[in-house]
Short mmCIF file of C-alpha atoms in Angstrom, two decimals:
data_model
loop_
_atom_site.label_atom_id
_atom_site.label_comp_id
_atom_site.label_asym_id
_atom_site.label_seq_id
_atom_site.Cartn_x
_atom_site.Cartn_y
_atom_site.Cartn_z
CA UNK A 1 80.43 77.27 161.19
CA UNK A 2 76.87 78.44 161.67
CA UNK A 3 76.79 81.84 163.39
CA UNK A 4 73.73 80.69 165.32
CA UNK A 5 75.87 78.09 167.10
CA UNK A 6 78.09 80.77 168.66
CA UNK A 7 77.62 82.95 171.71
CA UNK A 8 77.73 86.66 170.82
CA UNK A 9 80.31 87.36 173.51
CA UNK A 10 82.54 84.60 172.13
CA UNK A 11 82.34 86.17 168.66
CA UNK A 12 83.16 89.58 170.11
CA UNK A 13 86.22 88.18 171.88
CA UNK A 14 87.41 86.39 168.75
CA UNK A 15 86.96 89.46 166.52
CA UNK A 16 88.63 91.76 169.03
CA UNK A 17 91.62 89.45 169.33
CA UNK A 18 91.74 89.27 165.52
CA UNK A 19 92.10 93.06 165.47
CA UNK A 20 94.39 93.52 168.47
CA UNK A 21 96.53 90.35 168.03
CA UNK A 22 97.33 90.66 171.73
CA UNK A 23 95.62 88.73 174.52
CA UNK A 24 96.30 91.38 177.17
CA UNK A 25 94.95 94.30 175.11
CA UNK A 26 91.92 92.23 174.11
CA UNK A 27 91.14 91.43 177.74
CA UNK A 28 91.60 95.07 178.76
CA UNK A 29 89.43 96.37 175.91
CA UNK A 30 86.57 93.97 176.71
CA UNK A 31 86.96 94.12 180.52
CA UNK A 32 87.53 90.39 180.88
CA UNK A 33 90.46 88.33 182.12
CA UNK A 34 93.16 87.00 179.81
CA UNK A 35 92.16 83.54 180.98
CA UNK A 36 88.64 84.19 179.66
CA UNK A 37 90.05 85.20 176.25
CA UNK A 38 92.21 82.04 176.11
CA UNK A 39 89.25 79.90 177.19
CA UNK A 40 87.01 81.27 174.42
CA UNK A 41 89.65 80.83 171.71
CA UNK A 42 90.34 77.29 172.89
CA UNK A 43 86.63 76.49 172.77
CA UNK A 44 86.32 77.85 169.23
CA UNK A 45 89.38 75.94 168.06
CA UNK A 46 88.04 72.68 169.51
CA UNK A 47 84.69 73.25 167.82
CA UNK A 48 86.33 74.00 164.48
CA UNK A 49 89.00 71.33 164.80
CA UNK A 50 91.88 73.58 163.87
CA UNK A 51 94.06 76.46 165.03
CA UNK A 52 92.73 80.01 164.70
CA UNK A 53 95.87 81.76 165.94
CA UNK A 54 99.59 81.03 165.89
CA UNK A 55 100.98 82.05 169.26
CA UNK A 56 104.53 82.55 170.48
CA UNK A 57 106.03 84.39 173.44
CA UNK A 58 106.23 87.54 171.31
CA UNK A 59 103.59 87.44 168.61
CA UNK A 60 100.00 86.44 167.90
CA UNK A 61 98.81 86.07 164.32
CA UNK A 62 95.81 84.60 162.56
CA UNK A 63 96.10 81.29 160.76
CA UNK A 64 94.50 80.97 157.29
CA UNK A 65 91.51 79.32 159.00
CA UNK A 66 91.36 82.23 161.46
CA UNK A 67 91.45 84.78 158.63
CA UNK A 68 88.56 83.02 156.90
CA UNK A 69 86.49 82.86 160.10
CA UNK A 70 87.18 86.53 160.83
CA UNK A 71 86.07 87.55 157.35
CA UNK A 72 82.94 85.38 157.56
CA UNK A 73 81.95 86.66 160.98
CA UNK A 74 82.65 90.40 160.75
CA UNK A 75 79.74 91.44 158.55
CA UNK A 76 77.29 88.96 160.09
CA UNK A 77 78.18 90.05 163.61
CA UNK A 78 77.86 93.75 162.79
CA UNK A 79 74.48 93.22 161.12
CA UNK A 80 73.25 91.04 164.00
CA UNK A 81 74.20 93.70 166.53
CA UNK A 82 72.49 96.32 164.40
CA UNK A 83 69.32 94.20 164.32
CA UNK A 84 69.37 93.79 168.09
CA UNK A 85 69.90 97.53 168.45
CA UNK A 86 66.92 98.30 166.24
CA UNK A 87 64.76 95.88 168.21
CA UNK A 88 65.88 97.49 171.46
CA UNK A 89 65.09 100.97 170.16
CA UNK A 90 61.68 99.81 168.95
CA UNK A 91 60.95 98.49 172.44
CA UNK A 92 62.09 101.73 174.02
CA UNK A 93 60.50 104.21 171.64
CA UNK A 94 57.50 102.28 170.32
CA UNK A 95 56.44 101.49 166.79
CA UNK A 96 57.16 105.04 165.54
CA UNK A 97 60.80 104.52 166.47
CA UNK A 98 63.83 106.73 166.54
CA UNK A 99 65.92 107.83 163.57
CA UNK A 100 69.55 108.84 164.07
CA UNK A 101 70.83 111.24 161.42
CA UNK A 102 74.47 112.22 161.06
CA UNK A 103 75.68 115.44 159.44
CA UNK A 104 79.20 116.06 158.14
CA UNK A 105 78.11 119.67 157.69
CA UNK A 106 77.48 122.25 160.40
CA UNK A 107 74.82 123.88 158.23
CA UNK A 108 71.63 122.57 159.79
CA UNK A 109 69.61 125.31 158.08
CA UNK A 110 69.99 123.56 154.71
CA UNK A 111 68.50 120.35 156.12
CA UNK A 112 65.97 121.84 158.54
CA UNK A 113 63.13 122.25 155.97
CA UNK A 114 63.57 118.61 154.97
CA UNK A 115 63.55 117.49 158.60
CA UNK A 116 60.45 119.57 159.24
CA UNK A 117 58.76 117.87 156.28
CA UNK A 118 59.72 114.45 157.64
CA UNK A 119 58.51 115.29 161.17
CA UNK A 120 55.22 116.59 159.76
CA UNK A 121 54.66 113.26 158.05
CA UNK A 122 55.92 111.15 160.98
CA UNK A 123 55.22 113.25 164.10
CA UNK A 124 55.76 110.34 166.51
CA UNK A 125 59.23 109.51 165.24
CA UNK A 126 62.09 110.94 167.28
CA UNK A 127 64.96 112.31 165.17
CA UNK A 128 68.36 112.49 166.85
CA UNK A 129 71.08 114.55 165.14
CA UNK A 130 74.81 113.93 165.44
CA UNK A 131 77.74 115.82 163.94
CA UNK A 132 80.17 113.55 162.09
CA UNK A 133 83.79 114.67 161.71
CA UNK A 134 85.43 114.44 158.29
CA UNK A 135 88.30 112.40 159.74
CA UNK A 136 86.04 109.33 159.95
CA UNK A 137 83.02 110.10 157.77
CA UNK A 138 81.54 106.61 157.39
CA UNK A 139 82.52 104.95 160.67
CA UNK A 140 79.34 105.88 162.52
CA UNK A 141 77.20 104.45 159.70
CA UNK A 142 79.17 101.22 159.56
CA UNK A 143 79.14 100.93 163.33
CA UNK A 144 75.35 101.38 163.52
CA UNK A 145 75.75 104.54 165.59
CA UNK A 146 73.57 106.42 163.08
CA UNK A 147 70.93 105.29 160.58
CA UNK A 148 71.64 107.77 157.77
CA UNK A 149 74.16 110.46 156.94
CA UNK A 150 74.13 113.77 155.07
CA UNK A 151 77.52 113.96 153.36
CA UNK A 152 79.19 115.53 150.36
CA UNK A 153 79.59 113.57 147.15
CA UNK A 154 80.96 111.53 145.52
CA UNK A 155 80.61 108.38 147.61
CA UNK A 156 81.56 105.08 145.98
CA UNK A 157 81.39 102.56 148.80
CA UNK A 158 79.84 99.13 148.03
CA UNK A 159 78.21 98.85 151.45
CA UNK A 160 76.64 102.32 151.33
CA UNK A 161 73.60 103.52 149.38
CA UNK A 162 73.64 107.06 147.98
CA UNK A 163 70.13 108.50 148.06
CA UNK A 164 68.71 111.83 146.91
CA UNK A 165 70.95 114.84 146.38
CA UNK A 166 69.75 117.53 148.77
CA UNK A 167 71.56 120.77 147.97
CA UNK A 168 74.68 122.41 146.55
CA UNK A 169 76.99 125.05 147.98
CA UNK A 170 80.16 126.84 146.84
CA UNK A 171 83.67 126.38 148.13
CA UNK A 172 85.69 129.16 149.77
CA UNK A 173 89.38 129.25 150.68
CA UNK A 174 90.14 129.45 154.40
CA UNK A 175 93.42 131.26 155.18
CA UNK A 176 94.97 133.03 158.14
CA UNK A 177 94.18 136.73 158.41
CA UNK A 178 97.82 137.64 157.70
CA UNK A 179 98.27 135.15 154.85
CA UNK A 180 99.36 136.58 151.46
CA UNK A 181 96.05 135.44 149.93
CA UNK A 182 93.91 137.05 152.63
CA UNK A 183 93.47 140.30 150.70
CA UNK A 184 92.65 138.64 147.40
CA UNK A 185 89.12 139.00 146.01
CA UNK A 186 89.12 135.41 144.77
CA UNK A 187 91.25 132.25 144.73
CA UNK A 188 91.48 129.03 142.73
CA UNK A 189 92.79 125.48 143.05
CA UNK A 190 95.95 126.61 141.24
CA UNK A 191 96.80 128.79 144.24
CA UNK A 192 96.93 125.73 146.49
CA UNK A 193 100.12 124.39 144.91
CA UNK A 194 102.00 127.45 146.13
CA UNK A 195 101.11 126.79 149.78
CA UNK A 196 100.58 123.78 152.01
CA UNK A 197 97.06 122.43 152.57
CA UNK A 198 95.50 120.07 155.08
CA UNK A 199 95.22 116.31 155.00
CA UNK A 200 93.55 113.88 157.38
CA UNK A 201 95.94 112.07 159.76
CA UNK A 202 96.53 108.53 158.44
CA UNK A 203 94.70 105.87 160.45
CA UNK A 204 92.31 102.94 160.04
CA UNK A 205 89.45 105.44 159.70
CA UNK A 206 91.06 107.77 157.15
CA UNK A 207 88.47 108.61 154.46
CA UNK A 208 89.04 107.40 150.89
CA UNK A 209 91.22 109.68 148.77
CA UNK A 210 88.51 110.30 146.17
CA UNK A 211 86.15 111.63 148.86
CA UNK A 212 88.78 113.86 150.46
CA UNK A 213 89.89 115.11 147.03
CA UNK A 214 86.36 116.29 146.27
CA UNK A 215 87.00 119.02 148.86
CA UNK A 216 90.80 119.34 148.86
CA UNK A 217 92.31 117.98 145.62
CA UNK A 218 95.74 116.38 145.36
CA UNK A 219 96.56 118.14 142.08
CA UNK A 220 95.68 121.49 140.52
CA UNK A 221 93.78 121.61 137.21
CA UNK A 222 97.14 122.12 135.46
CA UNK A 223 98.59 119.03 137.15
CA UNK A 224 100.77 120.57 139.86
CA UNK A 225 100.84 118.56 143.11
CA UNK A 226 99.15 120.05 146.18
CA UNK A 227 101.19 119.13 149.24
CA UNK A 228 99.65 118.17 152.59
CA UNK A 229 101.76 120.08 155.10
CA UNK A 230 99.43 119.87 158.12
CA UNK A 231 96.83 117.41 159.38
CA UNK A 232 93.50 117.68 161.17
CA UNK A 233 90.61 115.26 161.68
CA UNK A 234 87.95 117.83 162.60
CA UNK A 235 87.11 121.42 161.75
CA UNK A 236 87.86 122.79 165.21
CA UNK A 237 91.50 121.68 165.02
CA UNK A 238 91.73 122.73 161.38
CA UNK A 239 90.66 126.34 161.89
CA UNK A 240 93.06 126.79 164.82
CA UNK A 241 95.96 125.59 162.66
CA UNK A 242 94.89 127.84 159.79
CA UNK A 243 94.82 130.81 162.16
CA UNK A 244 98.34 129.86 163.28
CA UNK A 245 99.55 129.93 159.68
CA UNK A 246 100.23 126.18 159.39
CA UNK A 247 98.31 125.70 156.13
CA UNK A 248 95.35 126.86 154.05
CA UNK A 249 92.39 124.83 152.84
CA UNK A 250 89.24 124.95 150.72
CA UNK A 251 86.13 124.58 152.88
CA UNK A 252 82.42 124.49 152.19
CA UNK A 253 80.80 127.90 151.97
CA UNK A 254 78.71 127.58 155.12
CA UNK A 255 81.91 127.70 157.21
CA UNK A 256 82.16 131.43 156.58
CA UNK A 257 78.76 131.92 158.22
CA UNK A 258 79.29 129.66 161.21
CA UNK A 259 83.01 130.05 161.92
CA UNK A 260 83.83 133.73 161.47
CA UNK A 261 86.94 134.77 163.43
CA UNK A 262 89.19 137.85 163.33
CA UNK A 263 92.30 135.70 162.76
CA UNK A 264 91.06 133.97 159.59
CA UNK A 265 89.64 135.02 156.21
CA UNK A 266 87.39 133.29 153.69
CA UNK A 267 88.17 133.92 150.02
CA UNK A 268 85.59 133.11 147.29
CA UNK A 269 86.55 130.37 144.80
CA UNK A 270 84.22 131.14 141.88
CA UNK A 271 85.92 128.75 139.41
CA UNK A 272 85.58 125.70 141.67
CA UNK A 273 82.53 123.45 141.06
CA UNK A 274 80.08 123.50 143.98
CA UNK A 275 79.87 120.71 146.52
CA UNK A 276 76.83 118.43 146.30
CA UNK A 277 75.33 116.97 149.48
CA UNK A 278 73.27 113.78 149.60
CA UNK A 279 71.59 111.36 151.97
CA UNK A 280 73.53 108.12 152.50
CA UNK A 281 72.79 104.96 154.47
CA UNK A 282 74.23 101.50 155.07
CA UNK A 283 72.93 98.96 152.57
CA UNK A 284 72.43 96.27 155.21
CA UNK A 285 70.90 98.79 157.63
CA UNK A 286 68.07 100.00 155.40
CA UNK A 287 64.85 100.19 157.41
CA UNK A 288 61.34 101.46 156.77
CA UNK A 289 62.25 104.70 158.56
CA UNK A 290 65.36 105.20 156.42
CA UNK A 291 63.32 104.61 153.26
CA UNK A 292 60.65 107.02 154.50
CA UNK A 293 63.32 109.64 155.23
CA UNK A 294 64.82 109.22 151.76
CA UNK A 295 61.39 109.55 150.15
CA UNK A 296 60.59 112.74 152.04
CA UNK A 297 64.05 114.17 151.38
CA UNK A 298 63.68 113.38 147.66
CA UNK A 299 60.41 115.31 147.41
CA UNK A 300 60.84 118.01 150.07
CA UNK A 301 63.08 120.05 147.83
CA UNK A 302 65.45 122.76 148.91
CA UNK A 303 65.91 125.27 146.03
CA UNK A 304 69.35 125.92 144.65
CA UNK A 305 70.75 129.36 143.85
CA UNK A 306 68.67 129.54 140.66
CA UNK A 307 65.45 128.64 142.44
CA UNK A 308 65.34 125.13 140.95
CA UNK A 309 64.92 122.06 143.14
CA UNK A 310 68.03 120.04 143.90
CA UNK A 311 67.50 116.28 143.65
CA UNK A 312 64.24 116.48 141.70
CA UNK A 313 63.52 113.37 139.67
CA UNK A 314 64.12 113.70 135.94
#
């Protein structure tokens, strides 16, 4: 079926029902009547000439035809909405536009010189910043809520483009002030196996294991497992649980500067490789502004600890 033959609201109803598999929840989520949901699905089924859903008094499930239509429509619908959003923002903000940048870090000072360089080159462009929680690091990009993201590496997602590396920073170990490690001068990944660490609560938005393991590994260098004994999806919840003695966790070094508290301690981890931060964007959402931002970020270097530029071309 040609996407151009469908009403956007009909597609939204179909995709929402495909996710919810419940007519009542779909109607409630979209603020329409259940009769409207049934009407749209019936119209689509008549147009296609086959059933999209198998329905009984207790269950709703997609047919093979419904699964294929869902898979065909999801990416196209998301990209079409993103295009409409960009057109709307261009109308509202003019040709210079608006660029929405997400940060999984709280350390704006590392990015500020790069943003200043971008604003100097594009003074009429409005840059909006948004903090992105580690519990759902790529959702805002994929949902077209932001245009680009500053995140730690590695990122191996087929729909995302990894641009210039911007800076590096060390890891430190966050523990409660009365934890046995709190008085240590340094810590290592081997220490983590002796205590519980944090994981992200399992959900549809849980980040990939390889990305989470870049900050909090699942095994020590010697191969001992590192158990997840507590869960948090954002740093605010995490630090409260650390202070309460629920677990310990490696965190990026800037946390010690921004989140100092009397009930926690930050222990250096000199043997742990530093985190590398890069600019990332959605492959299908690449715009002139995103390319301009990447170009400025690639050349507006922030020096590393040795005074050398991070992300400089070889």
